[in-house]
XYZ file of C-alpha atoms in Angstrom:
429
model
C 39.096 37.306 111.048
C 38.617 38.378 107.437
C 40.043 35.041 106.313
C 37.576 33.169 108.495
C 34.645 35.192 107.134
C 35.654 34.461 103.527
C 36.145 30.776 104.306
C 32.668 30.476 105.826
C 31.087 32.347 102.902
C 32.826 30.099 100.367
C 31.666 26.999 102.263
C 28.054 28.275 102.366
C 28.039 29.001 98.624
C 29.448 25.553 97.943
C 26.687 23.970 100.045
C 23.970 25.925 98.207
C 25.399 24.903 94.820
C 25.464 21.258 95.841
C 21.856 21.448 97.028
C 20.816 22.984 93.709
C 22.453 20.224 91.652
C 19.602 17.665 91.897
C 17.038 20.314 90.892
C 19.222 21.511 88.036
C 19.828 17.932 86.904
C 16.073 17.242 86.953
C 15.406 20.376 84.918
C 18.091 19.428 82.415
C 16.722 15.907 82.116
C 13.226 17.307 81.602
C 14.449 19.642 78.876
C 16.370 16.952 77.015
C 14.265 13.853 77.600
C 11.056 12.726 75.909
C 8.055 15.047 75.775
C 5.576 13.266 77.982
C 1.972 13.082 76.815
C -0.604 11.577 79.166
C -3.594 9.607 77.910
C -6.251 9.575 80.637
C -8.956 7.160 79.574
C -11.123 4.282 80.713
C -8.816 1.341 80.003
C -10.778 -1.036 82.220
C -14.457 -1.333 83.000
C -17.472 -1.381 80.636
C -15.876 0.854 77.986
C -12.348 -0.560 78.072
C -12.603 -1.552 74.399
C -13.155 2.081 73.446
C -10.238 3.205 75.604
C -7.861 0.650 74.134
C -8.996 1.558 70.624
C -8.104 5.194 71.300
C -4.738 4.147 72.707
C -3.871 2.315 69.478
C -4.723 5.405 67.438
C -2.654 7.759 69.575
C 0.226 5.286 69.779
C 0.346 5.029 65.987
C 0.362 8.814 65.642
C 3.168 9.134 68.211
C 5.166 6.431 66.446
C 4.868 8.371 63.187
C 6.214 11.563 64.775
C 9.081 9.701 66.425
C 9.955 7.844 63.214
C 10.834 11.166 61.587
C 13.118 12.140 64.437
C 10.633 13.364 66.998
C 9.768 16.982 67.704
C 12.491 19.373 66.614
C 13.282 22.051 69.169
C 16.158 24.512 69.623
C 19.271 23.108 71.309
C 18.468 25.062 74.482
C 15.115 23.238 74.647
C 16.667 19.817 74.149
C 16.940 19.580 70.374
C 15.056 16.777 68.673
C 12.937 15.034 71.324
C 10.607 12.058 70.988
C 7.025 12.031 72.212
C 6.367 9.591 75.050
C 2.793 8.348 75.460
C 1.930 7.413 79.047
C -1.288 5.539 79.896
C -3.439 6.413 82.901
C -6.552 4.324 83.542
C -9.519 6.361 84.744
C -11.595 3.162 84.992
C -14.439 5.216 83.545
C -14.745 7.182 86.812
C -14.360 10.935 87.230
C -12.551 10.681 90.577
C -10.097 8.217 89.084
C -9.544 10.597 86.166
C -8.709 13.436 88.573
C -6.287 11.192 90.444
C -4.701 10.236 87.110
C -4.372 13.905 86.198
C -2.457 14.629 89.407
C -0.165 11.648 88.773
C 0.432 12.671 85.165
C 1.414 16.213 86.151
C 3.717 14.924 88.894
C 5.273 12.537 86.361
C 6.133 15.477 84.116
C 3.330 15.459 81.533
C 2.326 18.886 80.252
C -0.127 17.607 77.634
C -3.209 15.596 78.597
C -5.345 13.656 76.117
C -8.889 12.466 76.867
C -12.207 12.218 75.105
C -14.387 9.153 75.621
C -16.648 10.894 78.139
C -17.873 14.484 78.031
C -18.608 14.324 81.758
C -15.013 13.348 82.473
C -13.766 15.997 80.058
C -15.688 18.677 81.947
C -14.233 17.534 85.284
C -10.686 17.440 83.895
C -11.110 20.839 82.263
C -12.179 22.464 85.533
C -9.237 20.869 87.335
C -6.761 21.946 84.655
C -8.064 25.512 84.666
C -7.546 25.708 88.450
C -4.170 23.983 88.324
C -2.849 26.293 85.609
C -3.863 29.361 87.581
C -2.406 28.023 90.815
C 0.801 26.518 89.405
C 1.864 28.460 86.284
C 5.282 26.800 86.239
C 3.606 23.452 85.463
C 0.720 24.474 83.235
C -1.003 21.766 81.212
C -2.740 21.615 77.827
C -5.868 19.500 77.342
C -6.349 17.983 73.876
C -9.786 16.413 73.436
C -10.386 13.891 70.648
C -13.959 12.711 71.339
C -15.777 14.547 74.135
C -18.376 16.320 72.022
C -20.651 18.116 74.481
C -21.059 21.495 72.688
C -20.608 23.378 75.972
C -16.894 22.528 76.042
C -16.187 24.994 73.238
C -19.085 27.308 74.002
C -19.913 28.523 77.508
C -17.186 26.353 79.098
C -14.457 27.143 76.579
C -10.916 27.473 77.920
C -7.588 28.669 76.577
C -6.097 25.366 77.741
C -8.612 23.130 75.931
C -8.618 22.169 72.239
C -11.264 19.881 70.719
C -10.367 17.900 67.596
C -13.725 16.196 67.082
C -16.834 17.841 65.664
C -19.154 18.569 68.570
C -22.567 16.958 68.957
C -24.509 19.745 67.243
C -22.173 19.652 64.234
C -22.565 15.891 63.962
C -26.348 16.179 64.229
C -26.389 18.734 61.423
C -24.469 16.262 59.245
C -26.997 13.497 59.974
C -29.806 15.918 59.145
C -28.361 16.199 55.643
C -29.621 12.634 55.151
C -32.754 12.753 57.328
C -33.982 15.866 55.512
C -34.168 13.940 52.231
C -35.421 10.617 53.640
C -39.163 11.088 53.173
C -39.857 7.548 54.339
C -39.115 8.746 57.873
C -42.334 10.069 59.405
C -41.477 9.527 63.075
C -38.318 8.974 65.104
C -37.394 7.576 68.501
C -34.705 9.415 70.469
C -32.585 7.423 72.912
C -29.331 8.267 74.626
C -27.038 7.852 77.602
C -28.036 9.888 80.622
C -25.173 12.336 80.948
C -24.195 15.674 79.409
C -23.397 14.363 75.931
C -26.426 12.077 75.625
C -28.688 14.851 76.837
C -27.159 17.303 74.357
C -27.758 14.902 71.443
C -31.454 14.488 72.215
C -31.973 18.201 72.755
C -30.295 19.080 69.463
C -32.158 16.322 67.600
C -35.450 17.882 68.640
C -34.281 21.369 67.685
C -32.925 20.443 64.263
C -35.899 18.219 63.434
C -38.154 21.167 64.211
C -36.207 23.358 61.819
C -35.528 20.932 58.982
C -38.226 18.232 59.243
C -41.178 19.722 61.157
C -43.362 17.006 59.621
C -41.481 14.294 61.556
C -43.015 13.272 64.870
C -40.946 12.257 67.909
C -42.546 8.935 68.841
C -40.543 8.542 72.038
C -37.607 9.985 73.955
C -35.572 8.178 76.575
C -32.337 8.458 78.553
C -30.773 5.407 80.184
C -27.900 4.969 82.685
C -24.430 5.196 81.172
C -22.633 1.862 80.934
C -24.922 0.023 83.362
C -27.664 -1.474 81.180
C -26.971 -5.135 80.410
C -30.274 -5.910 78.678
C -31.687 -3.384 76.206
C -34.643 -5.601 75.256
C -37.195 -3.451 77.149
C -35.958 -0.355 75.324
C -36.012 -2.162 71.975
C -39.590 -3.338 72.571
C -40.697 0.243 73.238
C -38.917 1.479 70.111
C -40.646 -1.122 67.961
C -44.035 -0.494 69.573
C -43.738 3.259 68.942
C -43.971 2.705 65.188
C -40.984 5.006 64.568
C -39.278 4.505 61.231
C -35.914 5.621 62.640
C -33.880 5.906 65.830
C -31.509 8.770 66.541
C -28.852 7.985 69.150
C -25.498 9.208 70.337
C -24.815 5.927 72.157
C -21.285 4.575 71.960
C -19.344 1.522 73.114
C -21.292 -1.363 74.605
C -24.341 0.861 75.099
C -24.659 1.109 71.331
C -23.751 -2.484 70.528
C -26.231 -3.909 73.033
C -28.978 -1.535 71.883
C -28.549 -2.566 68.248
C -28.421 -6.263 69.160
C -31.652 -5.944 71.126
C -33.371 -4.095 68.281
C -32.406 -6.836 65.867
C -33.647 -9.554 68.211
C -37.107 -7.965 68.628
C -37.427 -7.509 64.867
C -37.152 -3.735 64.630
C -36.644 -2.786 60.971
C -36.218 0.984 61.134
C -33.118 3.020 60.451
C -30.534 3.928 63.078
C -28.982 7.376 62.712
C -25.894 7.136 64.885
C -22.788 9.003 65.904
C -20.733 5.833 66.397
C -22.512 2.979 64.642
C -19.549 2.299 62.371
C -17.267 0.537 64.879
C -16.673 -1.273 68.175
C -18.826 -4.273 67.354
C -21.948 -2.510 66.175
C -21.899 -3.650 62.514
C -21.305 -7.286 63.428
C -24.012 -7.085 66.085
C -26.752 -5.981 63.744
C -25.730 -8.091 60.730
C -27.755 -8.084 57.517
C -30.605 -6.276 59.269
C -28.479 -3.131 59.162
C -27.887 -3.093 55.416
C -29.022 0.270 54.136
C -30.387 1.078 57.606
C -27.505 1.925 59.948
C -26.206 5.410 59.216
C -23.125 6.899 60.897
C -21.469 10.304 60.880
C -17.707 10.700 61.253
C -14.802 12.953 60.435
C -13.530 10.216 58.101
C -14.452 6.682 57.066
C -12.241 3.956 55.536
C -14.215 4.080 52.263
C -13.743 7.822 51.731
C -12.783 7.962 48.038
C -9.184 8.750 47.090
C -5.764 7.123 46.916
C -4.373 9.042 49.907
C -7.256 8.020 52.148
C -6.895 4.405 51.055
C -3.151 4.431 51.741
C -3.761 5.867 55.206
C -6.209 3.120 56.097
C -4.047 0.330 54.735
C -1.045 1.632 56.696
C -3.057 1.457 59.908
C -4.206 -2.097 59.165
C -0.619 -3.089 58.488
C 0.370 -1.741 61.918
C -2.643 -3.337 63.640
C -3.638 -6.339 61.506
C -6.056 -8.009 63.931
C -9.668 -7.444 62.804
C -10.674 -6.597 66.376
C -8.175 -3.700 66.337
C -9.744 -2.117 63.259
C -10.666 1.261 64.721
C -8.872 4.217 63.160
C -9.787 7.888 63.340
C -8.203 10.551 61.184
C -8.898 13.302 63.743
C -6.687 11.626 66.350
C -3.837 11.509 63.863
C -4.366 15.157 62.935
C -4.439 16.075 66.633
C -1.007 14.602 67.333
C 0.386 16.155 64.153
C -1.000 19.550 65.184
C 0.566 19.196 68.643
C 3.993 18.325 67.231
C 3.871 21.230 64.794
C 2.778 23.677 67.495
C 5.609 22.631 69.825
C 8.111 23.089 67.012
C 6.726 26.517 66.109
C 6.727 27.581 69.753
C 10.278 26.328 70.207
C 9.133 25.225 73.631
C 6.973 22.715 75.466
C 5.535 25.383 77.798
C 1.744 25.123 77.665
C 0.897 28.781 77.004
C 3.474 29.028 74.229
C 2.226 25.858 72.559
C -1.414 26.950 72.903
C -0.597 30.231 71.152
C 0.739 28.279 68.159
C -2.159 25.815 68.140
C -4.645 28.677 67.846
C -5.452 29.215 64.194
C -3.130 26.409 63.099
C -3.837 24.179 60.103
C -2.749 20.595 59.670
C -2.987 18.058 56.834
C -2.404 14.324 56.537
C -3.154 11.904 53.700
C -5.461 14.335 51.940
C -7.453 15.252 55.051
C -7.018 18.599 56.760
C -8.427 20.901 59.386
C -7.936 24.212 61.160
C -8.139 25.107 64.854
C -10.565 28.030 65.175
C -8.881 30.543 67.468
C -12.108 31.940 68.899
C -13.101 28.716 70.703
C -10.393 26.114 69.912
C -12.884 23.967 67.996
C -11.216 22.048 65.159
C -12.917 22.706 61.831
C -12.854 19.764 59.430
C -14.917 18.010 56.787
C -17.492 15.449 57.916
C -18.830 12.382 56.163
C -21.982 10.302 56.515
C -21.985 6.629 55.592
C -24.560 3.840 55.383
C -23.875 0.217 56.221
C -23.550 -2.173 53.278
C -21.891 -5.498 52.521
C -18.218 -5.436 51.688
C -17.722 -5.676 47.954
C -20.716 -3.554 47.066
C -19.961 -0.391 45.062
C -18.194 2.094 47.326
C -17.486 -0.506 50.037
C -13.998 -1.852 49.434
C -13.199 -2.091 53.141
C -15.265 -3.716 55.854
C -15.253 -3.011 59.603
C -13.485 -5.271 62.122
C -13.602 -8.252 59.754
C -17.403 -8.246 59.950
C -17.991 -8.301 56.201
C -19.879 -5.010 56.543
C -18.562 -1.568 55.720
C -19.864 1.953 55.319
C -20.518 3.525 51.957
C -20.000 7.276 51.964
C -23.274 8.985 51.015
C -22.478 12.561 52.065
C -19.255 14.551 52.188
C -19.696 17.846 54.002
C -16.897 20.407 53.614
C -15.501 22.101 56.697
C -16.983 25.420 55.660
C -20.487 23.921 55.742
C -19.916 21.842 58.894
C -18.826 24.917 60.871
C -21.232 26.320 63.465
C -21.224 29.556 65.443
C -19.825 29.666 68.980
C -20.806 31.520 72.130
C -17.299 31.208 73.583
C -15.816 34.216 75.395
C -12.205 33.122 75.501
C -10.128 34.304 78.474
C -6.439 34.305 77.584
C -3.576 34.431 80.096
């Protein structure tokens, strides 16, 4: 009887061990395989060009990390492991982005990258917050490279979210460095996309104009549907008729390119103060009419002075030589570098451990650097403002997208001056 009992017990233990093998094998594979990073972005639809441009940037950054042996972890965590960049097409729709998030998590990603829409970023952030609370064994980090609605690192700040772009208010303050001294501007026209980011830009433009240029009149203010306007001629006619000497806009992608084209076609001769007028077809669209008139703010521009900056840009162009692929952002490179360093310092890919090392971290690349502010996870970095000029003019060695037009740097704003206060009340796990 005792023999039979022992035999049955041994058989049961053997069965349990066999059942556990697939799970254990999956865990081992996860610990030793690539570190999966999910890019959730609009890779089709009206802003597909912007999504693909981001993909090239992130891909290049991942390739650089992997070329030096990947991310170095302790042997128990898999040793040196490469980053694996997986693409998920949100089609520019929030519901599609949420579906992509679920797929990415199920596929094993514990880091999500997104940025081309603040509305989508807000939806993803809410979903990630809920997921991380509900499923702590599969918590996810959200690294944001372009969604610049200030709320994301203010009242909606999250321990799981890190923003590597300057938010809309910071960018507006940089543009105001130029507007404040441009006494030819007596009135401005405000136009933007009708969603959280576009609304935030117009609101902050009014506020900062009131503080720094109270003499400037707002000749008109308008929000238009995001990604659905095919003909901006009616808007351009109103801008011209307003008599405004300048336009302030946060438009990006085709919404910016089509707006600038329409303004050129109706003969508008004022200045454009933009967040994204330095790429994705905008310079070629406006042509000579933009010389000295189109102003853009960025974290970095190809004509930033210095040998390290020049080498960085030339390396990107060597990797992506087609003029149409000429869209490189230093902040996206710094973001991936910061992630790799944080994983190495944490000795783990677990989201909370990596987040703890990202907080307060500093990262440098090719002479550019930045620090993640622990209080709100807003990356603090220098900003630059450039004005469109012909390639070959002083300060314009490099053009944009083979257009023959580049951006001359007219302001360099150190990180200490670009920094703004936060209202974040960070809740940590």
